[in-house]
Amino acid sequence: MGISPDAAASAGQLSAELLGAMAYGELSAFGRLSLDSRYAPTLHDRSVFAKIAVGAYGNFALLNDRLSEMGVDPEQAMLPFQRSFDHFHERTKPGDWFESVMKAYVIDTVSSDFYRAVSMFLDPTTRHFVERVASPDQATEVLRVLIRRALADDPRLASRLALWGRRLVGEALTQAQRVGMEHPLLGPLLKGGGDARAAVRSLTTELADKHGRRMTGLGLTA
Amino acid sequence: MGISPDAAASAGQLSAELLGAMAYGELSAFGRLSLDSRYAPTLHDRSVFAKIAVGAYGNFALLNDRLSEMGVDPEQAMLPFQRSFDHFHERTKPGDWFESVMKAYVIDTVSSDFYRAVSMFLDPTTRHFVERVASPDQATEVLRVLIRRALADDPRLASRLALWGRRLVGEALTQAQRVGMEHPLLGPLLKGGGDARAAVRSLTTELADKHGRRMTGLGLTA
């Protein structure tokens, strides 16, 4: 049984949508991480954050090249996602260094979970590509160490960062839902078809659970 | 005739001073370029600027590693230069995309000329290292192309960008002079010893001349 040309075209479009969302996500993460590095208490911490921003740019470059290889204009693929990502960043401006580190960690982990979950419904080549780009990496570990260090230095931070983590994940999941709703190809394909709203809701629960376990691992109340 | 231990120590300190200045210069360029990329008229231009910022981070990482190899704490080497670089950026905030591009180009070229001129008085290993880090590269060419394109699209930009270029180079040279004055090892060694003020003044003239020729090459009145 072959794949119909329509289904293949639609799968290709879906891949382009996901990669476009990821590409804009990484480009905007680059800008935000660079901006937030100004809060770093030392030049060393500032350079650590700069390195994480450079990693986000590296991911962006990979996604950009992949879109071009697929014959898709990266700018056109990114544009539909600009508004919701920018909106998210506007609503979650960190107030200090600790909030910046927590934000970087939550975005890194929750968005990776989201992209990998969606990639399950794509062709194997795209899926492997997404898994490679959206895997926990050295930056994830560096951020976790920075949070642990901050909590060890000042245990009173725990309640503030727990609250901030809840707000971040709430905003992130609202954004993921919006992305799922606004982009009709993404929604129905989640969970192998069916009702888009139900599929997106089920994914949201999964992402929130994973986030909760990470927060508990850090000694924070998710 | 051997080199006295004192002279060798002082030459090592001078290298550490120059590399520390360069390292902070690249780290702060990274932050500024990232911030200014928000003015980009398209996502493509924004990613081009992000790539240039990533290049500045790459130079910072090379300098950081080199300082560590020399047994110098990079943070300690950078700190004395933080105030004057930050002051420069505070005084030269671009008002739009074109001013951002021009600022990136002027800083890239003038600071490379400055570092390479100072490196002439250092040991061959450090000199070659500085020449490699501070050479005109792909980013320099990309910035030149962006300026040419902007001027071709809107010739009325020429007078505004010429004025802005003059202000930038004026502030940059004032900063270079201050760095020469505040750091007693740098000053006297320029031009092989002699009066620090005269040496710094002579270097300033050289840097301004080179800048002027680049502006003329772009069709701007330096």
mmCIF file of N, CA, C and O in Angstrom, chain A residues 155-191:
data_model
loop_
_atom_site.group_PDB
_atom_site.id
_atom_site.type_symbol
_atom_site.label_atom_id
_atom_site.label_comp_id
_atom_site.label_asym_id
_atom_site.label_seq_id
_atom_site.Cartn_x
_atom_site.Cartn_y
_atom_site.Cartn_z
ATOM 1 N N PRO A 155 18.409 28.856 50.473
ATOM 2 C CA PRO A 155 17.233 27.966 50.454
ATOM 3 C C PRO A 155 15.903 28.743 50.379
ATOM 4 O O PRO A 155 14.900 28.177 49.943
ATOM 5 N N ARG A 156 15.930 30.029 50.771
ATOM 6 C CA ARG A 156 14.680 30.797 50.705
ATOM 7 C C ARG A 156 14.211 31.015 49.272
ATOM 8 O O ARG A 156 13.074 31.400 49.019
ATOM 9 N N LEU A 157 15.158 30.812 48.307
ATOM 10 C CA LEU A 157 14.790 30.964 46.892
ATOM 11 C C LEU A 157 13.751 29.927 46.453
ATOM 12 O O LEU A 157 13.027 30.150 45.473
ATOM 13 N N ALA A 158 13.724 28.783 47.160
ATOM 14 C CA ALA A 158 12.915 27.646 46.688
ATOM 15 C C ALA A 158 11.458 28.016 46.420
ATOM 16 O O ALA A 158 10.918 27.676 45.364
ATOM 17 N N SER A 159 10.839 28.754 47.360
ATOM 18 C CA SER A 159 9.410 29.005 47.157
ATOM 19 C C SER A 159 9.188 29.966 45.978
ATOM 20 O O SER A 159 8.271 29.781 45.182
ATOM 21 N N ARG A 160 10.084 30.964 45.856
ATOM 22 C CA ARG A 160 9.930 31.903 44.741
ATOM 23 C C ARG A 160 10.139 31.183 43.398
ATOM 24 O O ARG A 160 9.372 31.388 42.451
ATOM 25 N N LEU A 161 11.176 30.344 43.317
ATOM 26 C CA LEU A 161 11.451 29.666 42.049
ATOM 27 C C LEU A 161 10.388 28.607 41.722
ATOM 28 O O LEU A 161 10.090 28.370 40.545
ATOM 29 N N ALA A 162 9.821 27.995 42.758
ATOM 30 C CA ALA A 162 8.747 27.019 42.509
ATOM 31 C C ALA A 162 7.544 27.732 41.871
ATOM 32 O O ALA A 162 6.963 27.260 40.889
ATOM 33 N N LEU A 163 7.215 28.898 42.428
ATOM 34 C CA LEU A 163 6.092 29.695 41.911
ATOM 35 C C LEU A 163 6.372 30.133 40.468
ATOM 36 O O LEU A 163 5.524 30.032 39.580
ATOM 37 N N TRP A 164 7.583 30.617 40.255
ATOM 38 C CA TRP A 164 8.001 31.078 38.924
ATOM 39 C C TRP A 164 7.974 29.905 37.923
ATOM 40 O O TRP A 164 7.507 30.056 36.794
ATOM 41 N N GLY A 165 8.415 28.734 38.345
ATOM 42 C CA GLY A 165 8.391 27.540 37.498
ATOM 43 C C GLY A 165 6.959 27.191 37.098
ATOM 44 O O GLY A 165 6.697 26.836 35.946
ATOM 45 N N ARG A 166 6.030 27.311 38.059
ATOM 46 C CA ARG A 166 4.620 27.009 37.750
ATOM 47 C C ARG A 166 4.080 27.997 36.728
ATOM 48 O O ARG A 166 3.351 27.633 35.811
ATOM 49 N N ARG A 167 4.443 29.280 36.924
ATOM 50 C CA ARG A 167 3.946 30.277 35.982
ATOM 51 C C ARG A 167 4.515 30.027 34.575
ATOM 52 O O ARG A 167 3.792 30.113 33.575
ATOM 53 N N LEU A 168 5.805 29.718 34.531
ATOM 54 C CA LEU A 168 6.451 29.480 33.229
ATOM 55 C C LEU A 168 5.812 28.317 32.498
ATOM 56 O O LEU A 168 5.500 28.409 31.307
ATOM 57 N N VAL A 169 5.607 27.214 33.216
ATOM 58 C CA VAL A 169 5.077 26.042 32.523
ATOM 59 C C VAL A 169 3.628 26.293 32.121
ATOM 60 O O VAL A 169 3.191 25.849 31.054
ATOM 61 N N GLY A 170 2.903 27.037 32.931
ATOM 62 C CA GLY A 170 1.529 27.395 32.564
ATOM 63 C C GLY A 170 1.496 28.188 31.267
ATOM 64 O O GLY A 170 0.746 27.872 30.342
ATOM 65 N N GLU A 171 2.351 29.197 31.186
ATOM 66 C CA GLU A 171 2.409 30.018 29.966
ATOM 67 C C GLU A 171 2.886 29.186 28.776
ATOM 68 O O GLU A 171 2.393 29.331 27.666
ATOM 69 N N ALA A 172 3.877 28.313 29.027
ATOM 70 C CA ALA A 172 4.424 27.499 27.927
ATOM 71 C C ALA A 172 3.357 26.550 27.380
ATOM 72 O O ALA A 172 3.232 26.383 26.167
ATOM 73 N N LEU A 173 2.583 25.954 28.274
ATOM 74 C CA LEU A 173 1.574 24.988 27.813
ATOM 75 C C LEU A 173 0.411 25.709 27.126
ATOM 76 O O LEU A 173 -0.132 25.210 26.143
ATOM 77 N N THR A 174 0.084 26.894 27.620
ATOM 78 C CA THR A 174 -0.937 27.698 26.936
ATOM 79 C C THR A 174 -0.473 27.993 25.514
ATOM 80 O O THR A 174 -1.243 27.901 24.559
ATOM 81 N N GLN A 175 0.813 28.310 25.405
ATOM 82 C CA GLN A 175 1.342 28.603 24.074
ATOM 83 C C GLN A 175 1.348 27.355 23.196
ATOM 84 O O GLN A 175 0.993 27.426 22.013
ATOM 85 N N ALA A 176 1.742 26.214 23.771
ATOM 86 C CA ALA A 176 1.762 24.968 22.988
ATOM 87 C C ALA A 176 0.349 24.643 22.504
ATOM 88 O O ALA A 176 0.151 24.230 21.355
ATOM 89 N N GLN A 177 -0.645 24.859 23.367
ATOM 90 C CA GLN A 177 -2.043 24.626 22.966
ATOM 91 C C GLN A 177 -2.436 25.547 21.823
ATOM 92 O O GLN A 177 -3.062 25.129 20.854
ATOM 93 N N ARG A 178 -2.050 26.819 21.967
ATOM 94 C CA ARG A 178 -2.404 27.788 20.936
ATOM 95 C C ARG A 178 -1.772 27.389 19.600
ATOM 96 O O ARG A 178 -2.422 27.417 18.558
ATOM 97 N N VAL A 179 -0.492 26.984 19.664
ATOM 98 C CA VAL A 179 0.191 26.551 18.446
ATOM 99 C C VAL A 179 -0.560 25.362 17.829
ATOM 100 O O VAL A 179 -0.780 25.310 16.617
ATOM 101 N N GLY A 180 -0.974 24.415 18.678
ATOM 102 C CA GLY A 180 -1.712 23.257 18.190
ATOM 103 C C GLY A 180 -3.038 23.642 17.531
ATOM 104 O O GLY A 180 -3.434 23.082 16.507
ATOM 105 N N MET A 181 -3.705 24.642 18.112
ATOM 106 C CA MET A 181 -5.016 25.071 17.595
ATOM 107 C C MET A 181 -4.887 25.883 16.312
ATOM 108 O O MET A 181 -5.661 25.721 15.380
ATOM 109 N N GLU A 182 -3.917 26.785 16.326
ATOM 110 C CA GLU A 182 -3.803 27.719 15.212
ATOM 111 C C GLU A 182 -3.272 27.047 13.952
ATOM 112 O O GLU A 182 -3.458 27.556 12.861
ATOM 113 N N HIS A 183 -2.600 25.904 14.119
ATOM 114 C CA HIS A 183 -1.974 25.267 12.971
ATOM 115 C C HIS A 183 -2.641 23.932 12.762
ATOM 116 O O HIS A 183 -2.287 22.943 13.379
ATOM 117 N N PRO A 184 -3.627 23.907 11.894
ATOM 118 C CA PRO A 184 -4.530 22.759 11.788
ATOM 119 C C PRO A 184 -3.834 21.448 11.458
ATOM 120 O O PRO A 184 -4.364 20.383 11.751
ATOM 121 N N LEU A 185 -2.658 21.506 10.868
ATOM 122 C CA LEU A 185 -1.980 20.246 10.560
ATOM 123 C C LEU A 185 -1.421 19.600 11.822
ATOM 124 O O LEU A 185 -1.422 18.385 11.964
ATOM 125 N N LEU A 186 -0.925 20.435 12.735
ATOM 126 C CA LEU A 186 -0.332 19.890 13.956
ATOM 127 C C LEU A 186 -1.384 19.227 14.843
ATOM 128 O O LEU A 186 -1.198 18.107 15.312
ATOM 129 N N GLY A 187 -2.483 19.937 15.056
ATOM 130 C CA GLY A 187 -3.487 19.458 16.006
ATOM 131 C C GLY A 187 -3.983 18.047 15.751
ATOM 132 O O GLY A 187 -3.718 17.137 16.544
ATOM 133 N N PRO A 188 -4.673 17.798 14.605
ATOM 134 C CA PRO A 188 -5.308 16.489 14.390
ATOM 135 C C PRO A 188 -4.314 15.333 14.350
ATOM 136 O O PRO A 188 -4.664 14.206 14.695
ATOM 137 N N LEU A 189 -3.081 15.604 13.954
ATOM 138 C CA LEU A 189 -2.137 14.501 13.817
ATOM 139 C C LEU A 189 -1.583 14.032 15.157
ATOM 140 O O LEU A 189 -1.063 12.931 15.273
ATOM 141 N N LEU A 190 -1.688 14.900 16.174
ATOM 142 C CA LEU A 190 -1.221 14.486 17.489
ATOM 143 C C LEU A 190 -2.060 13.297 17.925
ATOM 144 O O LEU A 190 -3.267 13.254 17.720
ATOM 145 N N LYS A 191 -1.446 12.343 18.541
ATOM 146 C CA LYS A 191 -2.144 11.130 18.989
ATOM 147 C C LYS A 191 -2.816 10.404 17.825
ATOM 148 O O LYS A 191 -3.869 9.784 18.004
#
